[in-house]
mmCIF file of C-alpha atoms in Angstrom:
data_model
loop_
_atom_site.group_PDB
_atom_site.id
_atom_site.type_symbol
_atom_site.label_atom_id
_atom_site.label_comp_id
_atom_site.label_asym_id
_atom_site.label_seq_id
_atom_site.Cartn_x
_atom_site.Cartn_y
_atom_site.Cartn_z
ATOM 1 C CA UNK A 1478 -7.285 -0.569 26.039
ATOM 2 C CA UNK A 1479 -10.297 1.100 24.564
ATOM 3 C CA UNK A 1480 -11.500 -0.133 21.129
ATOM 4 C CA UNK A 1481 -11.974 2.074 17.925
ATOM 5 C CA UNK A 1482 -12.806 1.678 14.499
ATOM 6 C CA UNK A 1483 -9.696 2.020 12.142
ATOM 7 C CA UNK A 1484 -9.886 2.417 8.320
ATOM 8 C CA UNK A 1485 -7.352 1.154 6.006
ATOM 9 C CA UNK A 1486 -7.284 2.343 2.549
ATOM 10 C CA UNK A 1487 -5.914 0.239 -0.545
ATOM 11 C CA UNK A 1488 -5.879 -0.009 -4.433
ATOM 12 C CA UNK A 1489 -8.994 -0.872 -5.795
ATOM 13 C CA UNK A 1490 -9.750 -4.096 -6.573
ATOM 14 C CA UNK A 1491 -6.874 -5.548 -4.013
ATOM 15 C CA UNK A 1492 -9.172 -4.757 -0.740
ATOM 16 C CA UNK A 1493 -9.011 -9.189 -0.199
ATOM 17 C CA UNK A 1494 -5.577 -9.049 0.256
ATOM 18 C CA UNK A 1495 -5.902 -6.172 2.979
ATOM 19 C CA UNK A 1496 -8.701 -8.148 4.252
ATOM 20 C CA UNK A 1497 -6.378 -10.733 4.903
ATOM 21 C CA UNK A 1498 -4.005 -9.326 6.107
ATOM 22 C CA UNK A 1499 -5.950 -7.602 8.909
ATOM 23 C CA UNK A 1500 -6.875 -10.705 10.174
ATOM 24 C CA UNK A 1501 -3.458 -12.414 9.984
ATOM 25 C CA UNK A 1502 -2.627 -9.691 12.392
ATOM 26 C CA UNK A 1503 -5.385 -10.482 14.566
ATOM 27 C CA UNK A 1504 -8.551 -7.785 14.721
ATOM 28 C CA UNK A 1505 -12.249 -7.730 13.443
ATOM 29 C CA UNK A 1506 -13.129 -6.769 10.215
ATOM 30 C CA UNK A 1507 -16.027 -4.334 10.591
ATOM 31 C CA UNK A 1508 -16.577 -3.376 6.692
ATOM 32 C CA UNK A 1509 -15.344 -3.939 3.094
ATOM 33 C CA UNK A 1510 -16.007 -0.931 0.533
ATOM 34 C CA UNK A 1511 -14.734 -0.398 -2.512
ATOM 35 C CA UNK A 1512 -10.717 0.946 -1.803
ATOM 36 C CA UNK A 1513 -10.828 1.051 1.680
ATOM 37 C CA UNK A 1514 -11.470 -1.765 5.081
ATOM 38 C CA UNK A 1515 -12.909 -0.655 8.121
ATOM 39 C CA UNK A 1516 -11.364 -2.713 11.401
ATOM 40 C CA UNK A 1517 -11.797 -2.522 15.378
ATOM 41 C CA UNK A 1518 -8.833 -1.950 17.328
ATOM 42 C CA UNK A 1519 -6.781 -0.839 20.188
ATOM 43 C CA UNK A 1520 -4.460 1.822 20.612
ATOM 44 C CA UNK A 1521 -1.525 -0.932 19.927
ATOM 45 C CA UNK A 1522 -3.556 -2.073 17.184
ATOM 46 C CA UNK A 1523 -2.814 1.123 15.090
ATOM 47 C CA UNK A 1524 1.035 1.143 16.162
ATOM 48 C CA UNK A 1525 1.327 -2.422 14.477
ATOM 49 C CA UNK A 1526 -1.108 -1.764 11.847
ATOM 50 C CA UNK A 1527 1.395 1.096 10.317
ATOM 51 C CA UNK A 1528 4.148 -1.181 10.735
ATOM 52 C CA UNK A 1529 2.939 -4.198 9.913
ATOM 53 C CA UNK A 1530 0.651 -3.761 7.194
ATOM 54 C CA UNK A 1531 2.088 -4.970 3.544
ATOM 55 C CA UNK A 1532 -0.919 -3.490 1.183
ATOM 56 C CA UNK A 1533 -2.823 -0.195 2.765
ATOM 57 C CA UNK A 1534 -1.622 3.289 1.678
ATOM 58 C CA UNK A 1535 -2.058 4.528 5.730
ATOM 59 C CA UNK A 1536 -4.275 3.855 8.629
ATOM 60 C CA UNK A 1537 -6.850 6.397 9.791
ATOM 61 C CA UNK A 1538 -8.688 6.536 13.030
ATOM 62 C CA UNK A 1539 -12.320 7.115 12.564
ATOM 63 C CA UNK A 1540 -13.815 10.464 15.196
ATOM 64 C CA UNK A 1541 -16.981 9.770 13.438
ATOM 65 C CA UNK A 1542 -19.744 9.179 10.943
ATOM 66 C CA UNK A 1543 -22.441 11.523 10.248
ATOM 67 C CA UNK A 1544 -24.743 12.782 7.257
ATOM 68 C CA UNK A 1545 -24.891 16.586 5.969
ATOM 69 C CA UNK A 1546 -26.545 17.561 3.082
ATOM 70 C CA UNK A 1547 -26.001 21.345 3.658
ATOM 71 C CA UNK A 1548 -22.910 23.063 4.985
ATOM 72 C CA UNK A 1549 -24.674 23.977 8.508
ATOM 73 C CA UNK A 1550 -24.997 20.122 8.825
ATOM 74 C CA UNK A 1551 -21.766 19.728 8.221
ATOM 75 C CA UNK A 1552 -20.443 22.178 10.599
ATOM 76 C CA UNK A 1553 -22.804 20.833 13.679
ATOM 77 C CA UNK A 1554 -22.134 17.373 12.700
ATOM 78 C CA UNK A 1555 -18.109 18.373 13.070
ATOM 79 C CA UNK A 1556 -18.903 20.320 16.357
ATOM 80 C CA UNK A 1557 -20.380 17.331 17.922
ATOM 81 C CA UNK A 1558 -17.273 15.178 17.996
ATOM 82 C CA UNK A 1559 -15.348 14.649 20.638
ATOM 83 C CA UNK A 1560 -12.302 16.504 19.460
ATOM 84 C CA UNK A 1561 -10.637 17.226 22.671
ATOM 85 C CA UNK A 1562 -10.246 13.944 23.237
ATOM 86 C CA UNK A 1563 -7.953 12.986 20.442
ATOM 87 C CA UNK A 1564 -6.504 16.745 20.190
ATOM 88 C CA UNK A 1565 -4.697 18.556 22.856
ATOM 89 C CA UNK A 1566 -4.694 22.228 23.377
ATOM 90 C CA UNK A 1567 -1.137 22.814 21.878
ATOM 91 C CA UNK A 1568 -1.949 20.864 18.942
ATOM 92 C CA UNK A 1569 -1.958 21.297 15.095
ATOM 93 C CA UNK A 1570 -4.999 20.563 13.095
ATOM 94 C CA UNK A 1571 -5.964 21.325 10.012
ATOM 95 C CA UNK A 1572 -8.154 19.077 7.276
ATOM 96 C CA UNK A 1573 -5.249 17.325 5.098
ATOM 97 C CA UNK A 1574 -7.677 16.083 2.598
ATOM 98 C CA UNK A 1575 -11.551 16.519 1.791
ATOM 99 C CA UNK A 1576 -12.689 14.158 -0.952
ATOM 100 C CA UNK A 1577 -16.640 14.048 -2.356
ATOM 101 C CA UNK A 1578 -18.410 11.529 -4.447
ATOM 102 C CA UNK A 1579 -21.853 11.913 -5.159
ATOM 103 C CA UNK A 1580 -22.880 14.187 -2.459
ATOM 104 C CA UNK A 1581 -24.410 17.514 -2.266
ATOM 105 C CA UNK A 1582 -21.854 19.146 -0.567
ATOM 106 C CA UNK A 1583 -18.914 18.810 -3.141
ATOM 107 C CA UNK A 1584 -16.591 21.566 -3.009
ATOM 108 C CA UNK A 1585 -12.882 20.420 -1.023
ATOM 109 C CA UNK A 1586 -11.574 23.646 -0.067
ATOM 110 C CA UNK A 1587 -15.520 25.112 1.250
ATOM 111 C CA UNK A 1588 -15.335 22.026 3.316
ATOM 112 C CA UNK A 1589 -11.908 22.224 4.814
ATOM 113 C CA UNK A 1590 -12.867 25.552 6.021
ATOM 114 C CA UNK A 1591 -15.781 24.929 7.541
ATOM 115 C CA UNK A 1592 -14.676 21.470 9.195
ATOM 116 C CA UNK A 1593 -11.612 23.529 10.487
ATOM 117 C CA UNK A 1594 -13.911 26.272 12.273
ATOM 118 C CA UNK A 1595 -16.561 23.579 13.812
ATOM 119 C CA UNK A 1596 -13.773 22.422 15.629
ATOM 120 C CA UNK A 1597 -11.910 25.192 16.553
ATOM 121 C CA UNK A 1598 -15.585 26.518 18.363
ATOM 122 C CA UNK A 1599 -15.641 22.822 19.588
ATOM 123 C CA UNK A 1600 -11.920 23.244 21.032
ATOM 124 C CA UNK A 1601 -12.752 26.670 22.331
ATOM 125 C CA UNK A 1602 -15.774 25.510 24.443
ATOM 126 C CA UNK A 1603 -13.410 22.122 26.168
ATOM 127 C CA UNK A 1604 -10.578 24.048 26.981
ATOM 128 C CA UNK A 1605 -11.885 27.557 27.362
ATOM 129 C CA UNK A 1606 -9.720 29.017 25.143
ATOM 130 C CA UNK A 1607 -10.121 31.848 22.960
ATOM 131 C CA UNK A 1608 -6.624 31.049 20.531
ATOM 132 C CA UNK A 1609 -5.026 27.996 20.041
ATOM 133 C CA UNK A 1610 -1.276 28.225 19.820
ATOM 134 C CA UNK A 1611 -1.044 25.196 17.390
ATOM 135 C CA UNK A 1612 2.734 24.493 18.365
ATOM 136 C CA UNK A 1613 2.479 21.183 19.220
ATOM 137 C CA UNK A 1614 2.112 18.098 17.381
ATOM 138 C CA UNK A 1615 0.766 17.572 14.281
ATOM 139 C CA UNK A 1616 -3.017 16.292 13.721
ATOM 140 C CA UNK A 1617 -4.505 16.133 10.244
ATOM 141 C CA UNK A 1618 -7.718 15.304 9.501
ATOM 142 C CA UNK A 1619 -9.142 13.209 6.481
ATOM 143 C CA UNK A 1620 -12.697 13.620 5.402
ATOM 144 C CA UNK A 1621 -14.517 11.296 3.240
ATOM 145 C CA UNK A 1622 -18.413 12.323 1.914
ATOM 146 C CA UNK A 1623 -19.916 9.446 -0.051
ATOM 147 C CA UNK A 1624 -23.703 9.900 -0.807
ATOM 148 C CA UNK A 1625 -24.067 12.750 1.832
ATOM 149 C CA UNK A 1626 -22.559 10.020 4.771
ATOM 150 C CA UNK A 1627 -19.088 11.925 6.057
ATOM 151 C CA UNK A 1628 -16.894 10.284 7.574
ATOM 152 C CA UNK A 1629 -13.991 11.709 9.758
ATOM 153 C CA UNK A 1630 -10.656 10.276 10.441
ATOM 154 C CA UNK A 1631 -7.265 11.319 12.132
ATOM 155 C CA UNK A 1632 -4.670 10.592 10.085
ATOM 156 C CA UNK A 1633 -2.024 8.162 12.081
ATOM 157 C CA UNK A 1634 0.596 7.372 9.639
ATOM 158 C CA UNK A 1635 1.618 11.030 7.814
ATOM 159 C CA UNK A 1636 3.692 10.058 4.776
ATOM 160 C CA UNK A 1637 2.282 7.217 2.939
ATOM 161 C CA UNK A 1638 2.962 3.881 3.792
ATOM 162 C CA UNK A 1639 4.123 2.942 0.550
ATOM 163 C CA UNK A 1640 7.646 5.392 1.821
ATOM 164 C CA UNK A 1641 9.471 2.115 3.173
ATOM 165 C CA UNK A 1642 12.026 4.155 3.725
ATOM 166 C CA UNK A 1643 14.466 2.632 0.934
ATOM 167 C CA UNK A 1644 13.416 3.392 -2.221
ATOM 168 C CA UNK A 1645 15.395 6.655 -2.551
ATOM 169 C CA UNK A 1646 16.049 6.058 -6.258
ATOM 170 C CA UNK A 1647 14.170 4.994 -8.744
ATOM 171 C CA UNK A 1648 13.477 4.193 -12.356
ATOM 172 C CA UNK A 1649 10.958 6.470 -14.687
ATOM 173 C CA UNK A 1650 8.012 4.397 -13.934
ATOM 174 C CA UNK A 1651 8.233 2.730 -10.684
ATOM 175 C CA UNK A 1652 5.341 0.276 -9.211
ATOM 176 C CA UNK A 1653 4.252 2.024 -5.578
ATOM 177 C CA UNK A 1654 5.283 -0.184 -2.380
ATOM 178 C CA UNK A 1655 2.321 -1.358 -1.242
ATOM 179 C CA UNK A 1656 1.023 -2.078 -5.062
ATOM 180 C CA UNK A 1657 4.114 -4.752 -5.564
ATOM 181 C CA UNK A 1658 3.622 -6.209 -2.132
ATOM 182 C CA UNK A 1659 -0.079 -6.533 -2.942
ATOM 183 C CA UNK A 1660 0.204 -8.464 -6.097
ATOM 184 C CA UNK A 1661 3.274 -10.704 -4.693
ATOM 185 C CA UNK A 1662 0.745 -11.526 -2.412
ATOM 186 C CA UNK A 1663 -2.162 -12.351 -4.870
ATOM 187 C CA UNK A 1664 0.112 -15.208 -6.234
ATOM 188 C CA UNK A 1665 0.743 -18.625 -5.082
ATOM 189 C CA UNK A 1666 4.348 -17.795 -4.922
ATOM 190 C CA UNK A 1667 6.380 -18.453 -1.376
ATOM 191 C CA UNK A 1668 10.088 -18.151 -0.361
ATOM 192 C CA UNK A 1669 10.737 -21.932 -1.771
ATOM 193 C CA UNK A 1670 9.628 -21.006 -5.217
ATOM 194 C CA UNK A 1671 12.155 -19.080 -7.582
ATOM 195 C CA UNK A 1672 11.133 -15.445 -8.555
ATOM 196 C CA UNK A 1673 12.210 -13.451 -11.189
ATOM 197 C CA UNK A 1674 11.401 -9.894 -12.453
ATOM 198 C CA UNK A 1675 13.122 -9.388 -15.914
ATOM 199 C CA UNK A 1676 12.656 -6.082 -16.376
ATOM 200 C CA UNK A 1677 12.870 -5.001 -12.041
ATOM 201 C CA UNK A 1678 13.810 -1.386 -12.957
ATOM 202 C CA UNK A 1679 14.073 0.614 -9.169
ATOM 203 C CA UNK A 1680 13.979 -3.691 -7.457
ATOM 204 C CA UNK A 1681 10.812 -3.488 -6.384
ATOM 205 C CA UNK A 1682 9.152 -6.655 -6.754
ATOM 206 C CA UNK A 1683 12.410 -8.306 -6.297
ATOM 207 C CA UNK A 1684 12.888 -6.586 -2.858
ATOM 208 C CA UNK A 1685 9.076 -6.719 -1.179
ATOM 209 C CA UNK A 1686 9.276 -10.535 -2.282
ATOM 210 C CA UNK A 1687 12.204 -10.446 0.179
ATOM 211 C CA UNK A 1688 10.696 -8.841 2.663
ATOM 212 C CA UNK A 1689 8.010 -11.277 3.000
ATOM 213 C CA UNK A 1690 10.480 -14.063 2.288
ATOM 214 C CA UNK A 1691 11.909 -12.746 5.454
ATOM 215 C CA UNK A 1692 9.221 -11.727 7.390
ATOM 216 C CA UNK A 1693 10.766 -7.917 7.612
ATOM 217 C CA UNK A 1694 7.901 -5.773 8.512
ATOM 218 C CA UNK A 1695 7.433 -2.873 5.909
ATOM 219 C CA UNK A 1696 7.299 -0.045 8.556
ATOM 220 C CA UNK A 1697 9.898 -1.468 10.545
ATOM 221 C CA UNK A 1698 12.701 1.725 8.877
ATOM 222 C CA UNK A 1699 10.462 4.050 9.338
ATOM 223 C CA UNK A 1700 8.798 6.885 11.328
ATOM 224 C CA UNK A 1701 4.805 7.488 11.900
ATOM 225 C CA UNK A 1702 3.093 10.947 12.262
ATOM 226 C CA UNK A 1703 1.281 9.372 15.846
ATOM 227 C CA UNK A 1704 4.374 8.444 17.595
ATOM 228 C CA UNK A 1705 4.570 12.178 18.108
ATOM 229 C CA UNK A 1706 0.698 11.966 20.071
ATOM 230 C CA UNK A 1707 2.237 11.433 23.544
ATOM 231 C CA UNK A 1708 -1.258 12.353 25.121
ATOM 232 C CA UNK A 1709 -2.853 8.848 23.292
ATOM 233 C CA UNK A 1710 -0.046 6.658 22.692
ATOM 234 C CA UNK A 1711 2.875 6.160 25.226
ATOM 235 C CA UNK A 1712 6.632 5.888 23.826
ATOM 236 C CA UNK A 1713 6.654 2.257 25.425
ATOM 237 C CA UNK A 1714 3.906 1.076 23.030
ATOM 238 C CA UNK A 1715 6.029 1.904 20.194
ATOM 239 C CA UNK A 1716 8.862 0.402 20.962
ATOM 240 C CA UNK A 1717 7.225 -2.588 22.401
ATOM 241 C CA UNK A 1718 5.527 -3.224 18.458
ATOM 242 C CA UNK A 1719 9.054 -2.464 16.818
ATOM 243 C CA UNK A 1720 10.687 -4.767 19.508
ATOM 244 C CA UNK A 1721 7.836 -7.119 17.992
ATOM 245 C CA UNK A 1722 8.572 -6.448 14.739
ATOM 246 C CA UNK A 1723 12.819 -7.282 14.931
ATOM 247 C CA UNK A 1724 11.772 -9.885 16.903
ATOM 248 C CA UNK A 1725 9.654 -11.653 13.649
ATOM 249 C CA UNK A 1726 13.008 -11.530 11.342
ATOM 250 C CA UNK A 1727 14.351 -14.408 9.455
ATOM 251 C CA UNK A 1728 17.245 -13.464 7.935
ATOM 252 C CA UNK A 1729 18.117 -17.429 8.012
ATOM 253 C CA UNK A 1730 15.141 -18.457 4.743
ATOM 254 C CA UNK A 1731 16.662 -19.690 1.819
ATOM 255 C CA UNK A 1732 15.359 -18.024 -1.045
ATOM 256 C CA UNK A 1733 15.872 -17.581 -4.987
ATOM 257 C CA UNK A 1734 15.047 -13.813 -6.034
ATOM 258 C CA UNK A 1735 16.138 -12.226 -9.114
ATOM 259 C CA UNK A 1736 16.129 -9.154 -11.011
ATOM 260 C CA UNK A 1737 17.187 -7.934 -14.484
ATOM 261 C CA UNK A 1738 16.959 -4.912 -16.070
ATOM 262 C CA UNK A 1739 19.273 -4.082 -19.277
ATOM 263 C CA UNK A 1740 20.068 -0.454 -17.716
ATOM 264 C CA UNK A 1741 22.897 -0.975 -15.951
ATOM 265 C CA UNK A 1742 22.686 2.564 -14.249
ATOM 266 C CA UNK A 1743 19.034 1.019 -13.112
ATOM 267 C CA UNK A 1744 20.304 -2.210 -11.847
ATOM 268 C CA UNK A 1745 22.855 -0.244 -9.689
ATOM 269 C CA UNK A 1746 20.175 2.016 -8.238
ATOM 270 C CA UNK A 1747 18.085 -1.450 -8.010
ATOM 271 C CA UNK A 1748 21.329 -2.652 -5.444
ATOM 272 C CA UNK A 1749 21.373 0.404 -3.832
ATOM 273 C CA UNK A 1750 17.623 0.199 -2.634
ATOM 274 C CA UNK A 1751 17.927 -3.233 -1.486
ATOM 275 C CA UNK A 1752 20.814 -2.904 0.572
ATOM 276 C CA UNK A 1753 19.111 -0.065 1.777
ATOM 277 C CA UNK A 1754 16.021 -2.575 2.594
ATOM 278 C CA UNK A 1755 18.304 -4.498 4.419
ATOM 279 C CA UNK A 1756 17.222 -7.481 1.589
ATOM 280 C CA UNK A 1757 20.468 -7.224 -0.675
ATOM 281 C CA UNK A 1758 21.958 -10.580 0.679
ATOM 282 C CA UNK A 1759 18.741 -11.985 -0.821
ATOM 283 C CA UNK A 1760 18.376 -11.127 -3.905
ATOM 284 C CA UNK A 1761 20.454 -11.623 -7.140
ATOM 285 C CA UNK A 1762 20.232 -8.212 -9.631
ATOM 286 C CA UNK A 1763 22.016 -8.573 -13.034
ATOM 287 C CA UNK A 1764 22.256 -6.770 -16.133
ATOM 288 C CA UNK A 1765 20.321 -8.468 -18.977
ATOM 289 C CA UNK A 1766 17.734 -8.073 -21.513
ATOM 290 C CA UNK A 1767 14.380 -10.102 -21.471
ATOM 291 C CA UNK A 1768 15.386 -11.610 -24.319
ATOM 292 C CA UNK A 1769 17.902 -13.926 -22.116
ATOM 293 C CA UNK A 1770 15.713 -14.891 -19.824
ATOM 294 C CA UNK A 1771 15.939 -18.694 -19.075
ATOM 295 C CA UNK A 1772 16.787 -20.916 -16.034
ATOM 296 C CA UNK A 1773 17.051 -24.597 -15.770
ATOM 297 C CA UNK A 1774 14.941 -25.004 -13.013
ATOM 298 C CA UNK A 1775 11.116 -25.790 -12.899
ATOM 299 C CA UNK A 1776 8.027 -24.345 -11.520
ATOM 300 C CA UNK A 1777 9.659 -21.016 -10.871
ATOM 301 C CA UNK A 1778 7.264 -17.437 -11.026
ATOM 302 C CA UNK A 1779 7.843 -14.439 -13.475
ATOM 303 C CA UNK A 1780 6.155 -11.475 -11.691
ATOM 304 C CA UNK A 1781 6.900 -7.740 -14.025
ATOM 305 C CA UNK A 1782 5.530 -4.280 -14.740
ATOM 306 C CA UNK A 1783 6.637 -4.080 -18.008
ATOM 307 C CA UNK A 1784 6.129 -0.743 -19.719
ATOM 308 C CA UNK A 1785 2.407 0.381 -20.750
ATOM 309 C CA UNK A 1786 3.563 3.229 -23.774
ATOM 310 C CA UNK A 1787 2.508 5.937 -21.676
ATOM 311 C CA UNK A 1788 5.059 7.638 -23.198
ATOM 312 C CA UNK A 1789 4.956 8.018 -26.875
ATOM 313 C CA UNK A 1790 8.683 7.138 -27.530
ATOM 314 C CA UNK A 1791 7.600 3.943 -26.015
ATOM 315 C CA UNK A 1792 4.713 3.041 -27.788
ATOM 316 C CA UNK A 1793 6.415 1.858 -30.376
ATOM 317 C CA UNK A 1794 8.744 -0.454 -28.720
ATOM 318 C CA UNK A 1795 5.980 -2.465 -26.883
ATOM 319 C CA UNK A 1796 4.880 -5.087 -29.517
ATOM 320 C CA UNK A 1797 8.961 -6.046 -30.060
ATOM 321 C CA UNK A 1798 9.127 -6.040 -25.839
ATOM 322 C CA UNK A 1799 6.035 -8.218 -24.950
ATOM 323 C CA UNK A 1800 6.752 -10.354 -27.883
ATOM 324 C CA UNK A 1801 9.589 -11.130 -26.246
ATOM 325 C CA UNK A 1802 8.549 -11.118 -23.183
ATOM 326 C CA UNK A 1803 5.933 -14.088 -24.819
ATOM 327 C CA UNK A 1804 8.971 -15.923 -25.677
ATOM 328 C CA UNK A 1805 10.985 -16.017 -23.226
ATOM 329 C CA UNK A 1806 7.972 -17.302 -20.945
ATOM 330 C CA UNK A 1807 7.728 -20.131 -23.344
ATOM 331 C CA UNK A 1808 11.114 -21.273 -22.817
ATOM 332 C CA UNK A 1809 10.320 -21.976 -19.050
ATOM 333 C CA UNK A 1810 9.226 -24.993 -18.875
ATOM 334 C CA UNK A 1811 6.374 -25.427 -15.483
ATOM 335 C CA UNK A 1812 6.539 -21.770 -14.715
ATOM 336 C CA UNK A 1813 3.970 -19.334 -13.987
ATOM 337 C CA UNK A 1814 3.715 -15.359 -15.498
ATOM 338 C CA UNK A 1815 2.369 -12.604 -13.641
ATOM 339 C CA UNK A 1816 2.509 -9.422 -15.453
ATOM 340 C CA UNK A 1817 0.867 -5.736 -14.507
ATOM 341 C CA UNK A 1818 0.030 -3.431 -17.494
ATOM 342 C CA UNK A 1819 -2.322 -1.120 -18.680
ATOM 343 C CA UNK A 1820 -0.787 -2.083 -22.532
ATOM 344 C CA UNK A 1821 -4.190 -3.065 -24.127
ATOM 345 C CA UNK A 1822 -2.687 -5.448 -26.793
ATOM 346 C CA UNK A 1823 -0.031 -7.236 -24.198
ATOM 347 C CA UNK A 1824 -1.998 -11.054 -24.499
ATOM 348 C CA UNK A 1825 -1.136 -10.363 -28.301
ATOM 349 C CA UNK A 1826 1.799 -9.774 -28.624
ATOM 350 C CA UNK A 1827 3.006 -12.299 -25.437
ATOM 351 C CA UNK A 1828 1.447 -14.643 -28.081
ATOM 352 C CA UNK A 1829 -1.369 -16.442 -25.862
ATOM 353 C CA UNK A 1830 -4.281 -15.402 -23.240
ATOM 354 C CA UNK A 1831 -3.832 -15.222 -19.895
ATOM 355 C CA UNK A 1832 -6.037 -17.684 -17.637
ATOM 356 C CA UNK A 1833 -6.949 -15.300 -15.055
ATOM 357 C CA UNK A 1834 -7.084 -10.985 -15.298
ATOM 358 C CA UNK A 1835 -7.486 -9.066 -12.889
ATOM 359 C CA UNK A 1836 -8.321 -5.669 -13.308
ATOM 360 C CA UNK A 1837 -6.341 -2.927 -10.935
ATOM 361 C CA UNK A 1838 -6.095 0.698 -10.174
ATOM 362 C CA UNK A 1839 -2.760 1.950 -10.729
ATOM 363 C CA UNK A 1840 -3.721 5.170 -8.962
ATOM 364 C CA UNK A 1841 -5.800 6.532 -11.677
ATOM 365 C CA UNK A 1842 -4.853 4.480 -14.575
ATOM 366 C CA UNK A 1843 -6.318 1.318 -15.172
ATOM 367 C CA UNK A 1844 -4.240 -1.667 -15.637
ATOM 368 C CA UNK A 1845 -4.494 -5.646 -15.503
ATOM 369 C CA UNK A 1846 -2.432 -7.956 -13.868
ATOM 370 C CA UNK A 1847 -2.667 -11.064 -16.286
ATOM 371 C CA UNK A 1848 -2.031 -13.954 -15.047
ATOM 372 C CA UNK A 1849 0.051 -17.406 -16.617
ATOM 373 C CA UNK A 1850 -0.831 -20.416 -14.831
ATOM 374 C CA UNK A 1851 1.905 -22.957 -14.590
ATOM 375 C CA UNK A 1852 1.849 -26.160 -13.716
ATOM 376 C CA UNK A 1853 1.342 -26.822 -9.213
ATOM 377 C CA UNK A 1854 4.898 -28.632 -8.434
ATOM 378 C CA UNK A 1855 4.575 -32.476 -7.356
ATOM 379 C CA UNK A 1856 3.920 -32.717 -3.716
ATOM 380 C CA UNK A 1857 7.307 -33.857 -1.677
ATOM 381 C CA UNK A 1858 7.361 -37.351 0.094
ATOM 382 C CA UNK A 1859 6.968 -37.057 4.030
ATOM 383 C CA UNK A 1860 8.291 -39.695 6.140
#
């Protein structure tokens, strides 16, 4: 199969996790920027990328890399690519998305127009047509300009991988897919450890922990926009990486996942989505305040997204909620505390410092996911 570069974007600040994860699934890491990993792969390398992958936002196939500092670069630079052999005559292209940062050429919309006409005279010429019909599949492009460098991708995945598929309700603030399954993964935690989210809201911490618990791939429920590209991937190809996929599933792990929330409306919708995930047999959802949080059991994980008072009603609440938050931590003896939040005054009012912080991109608000160490467990006796 013939080998292209693939770009996978992320969350800022989380790109080592999707670094990882890449090579867990087996390909070549070509580059690490900020938000975003460039890796080599084959055509079923972007099939089990979009199903696979816990932490990107979508994966992109790079048609090329170029610089333009003036819009007739731009437009020769576009005209240059190999379009036809990506695009076929019948189908739809247009540029999705054209995003600028600290380049000359700056304005979106003046260069999704003139992106759209290079290749439309580029089409014309390789299929010697004069009108493109544009009734067949769906091809959007996604161009990137950083310091006059453009980069051009084809957009594989259409809705946004964080869509699992089951999250069809929700609570007023939820954490994004990929986000949650990111900082599960940037803990120590694993399916023999107990995990609790005291204030879960929509379940999703609780339920990506059980997807991983499982091994469930994330894009398993779902559809991709280049299943649709019958002239570069065949139908066999996709159903031989979801055959994969079922394949991986261990409904069998014995796991301890729980979630609270004292809405009981939001605990039902919480069910709801999980069952949805295929996860509810694996995870306990109750109605509680964080207040009576305790368990008798030892080095168990507290992973939250408490709320930040982006709202001012809330505002005022926060120093009562992380203060108990603070105590309720305390009670637990050997247990660890990770908590997201862009609440500046959150280590006060939990009533200590965190040992590690981590500063994250919450799409364009910054937050920090704090983080309580607890105590490693002893090591078990083998015999």
């Amino acid at each position: 199969m013939k080998k292209m570069e693939l770009i996978a974007p992320c969350h800022f600040g989380l790109e080592a996790v999707l670094k990882k994860e890449i090579y867990d699934l087996g390909y070549e890491i070509i580059q690490v920027e900020d938000g975003r990993i460039t890796f080599e792969g084959d055509e079923e390398a972007i099939c089990r990328a979009n199903i696979f992958l816990r932490t990107t936002e979508r994966v992109l196939l790079k048609v090329g890399r170029f610089r333009a500092v003036t819009f007739e670069e731009l437009f020769q630079g576009i005209k240059a690519l190999p379009w036809e052999d990506f695009i076929p005559a019948d189908g739809k292209f247009w540029v999705k998305k054209a995003s600028s940062i600290k380049s000359k050429l700056f304005s979106s919309s003046d260069i999704q127009s003139i992106v759209k006409k290079a290749m439309v005279e580029r089409m014309k010429q390789e299929y010697g047509m004069d009108w493109f019909p544009e009734d067949g599949a769906s091809y959007p492009i996604r161009i990137f300009l950083y310091k006059d460098e453009v980069t051009v991708t084809l957009d594989t995945t259409g809705d946004s991988l964080h869509k699992r598929g089951y999250r069809q309700l929700s609570s007023k603030a939820p954490l994004t897919e990929t986000l949650a399954a990111a900082l599960i993964l940037l803990t120590p935690w694993r399916a023999d450890r107990i995990l609790v989210d005291p204030l879960c809201g929509s379940g999703t911490f609780p339920i990506e922990a059980a997807l991983i618990a499982a091994n469930i791939a994330p894009g398993m429920k779902r559809h991709f926009l280049a299943e649709t590209w019958d002239n570069l991937f065949p139908e066999e190809l996709w159903e031989s990486c979801f055959a994969e996929a079922e394949d991986m599933v261990n409904m069998d792990v014995s796991v301890d996942i729980q979630g609270y929330d004292i809405d009981g409306e939001v605990i039902k919708a919480a069910r709801e989505n999980a069952k949805r995930a295929g996860v509810d047999g694996l995870i306990h959802f109750q109605q509680r305040a964080v207040g009576e949080l305790h368990h008798p059991k030892k080095y168990g994980f507290i992973l939250t997204n408490p709320p930040y008072g982006e709202r001012l009603e809330e505002k005022e609440a926060l120093p009562a909620l992380y203060a108990q938050i603070g105590r309720a931590y305390e009670g637990l003896d050997s247990w660890s505390m990770y908590l997201i939040s862009g609440y500046e005054e959150a280590e006060r009012y939990i009533g200590r410092r965190a040992d590690k912080n981590r500063k994250i991109y919450n799409g364009m608000l910054k937050t920090y996911f704090y983080q309580f160490l607890g105590p490693k467990p002893p090591k078990r006796n083998r015999k």
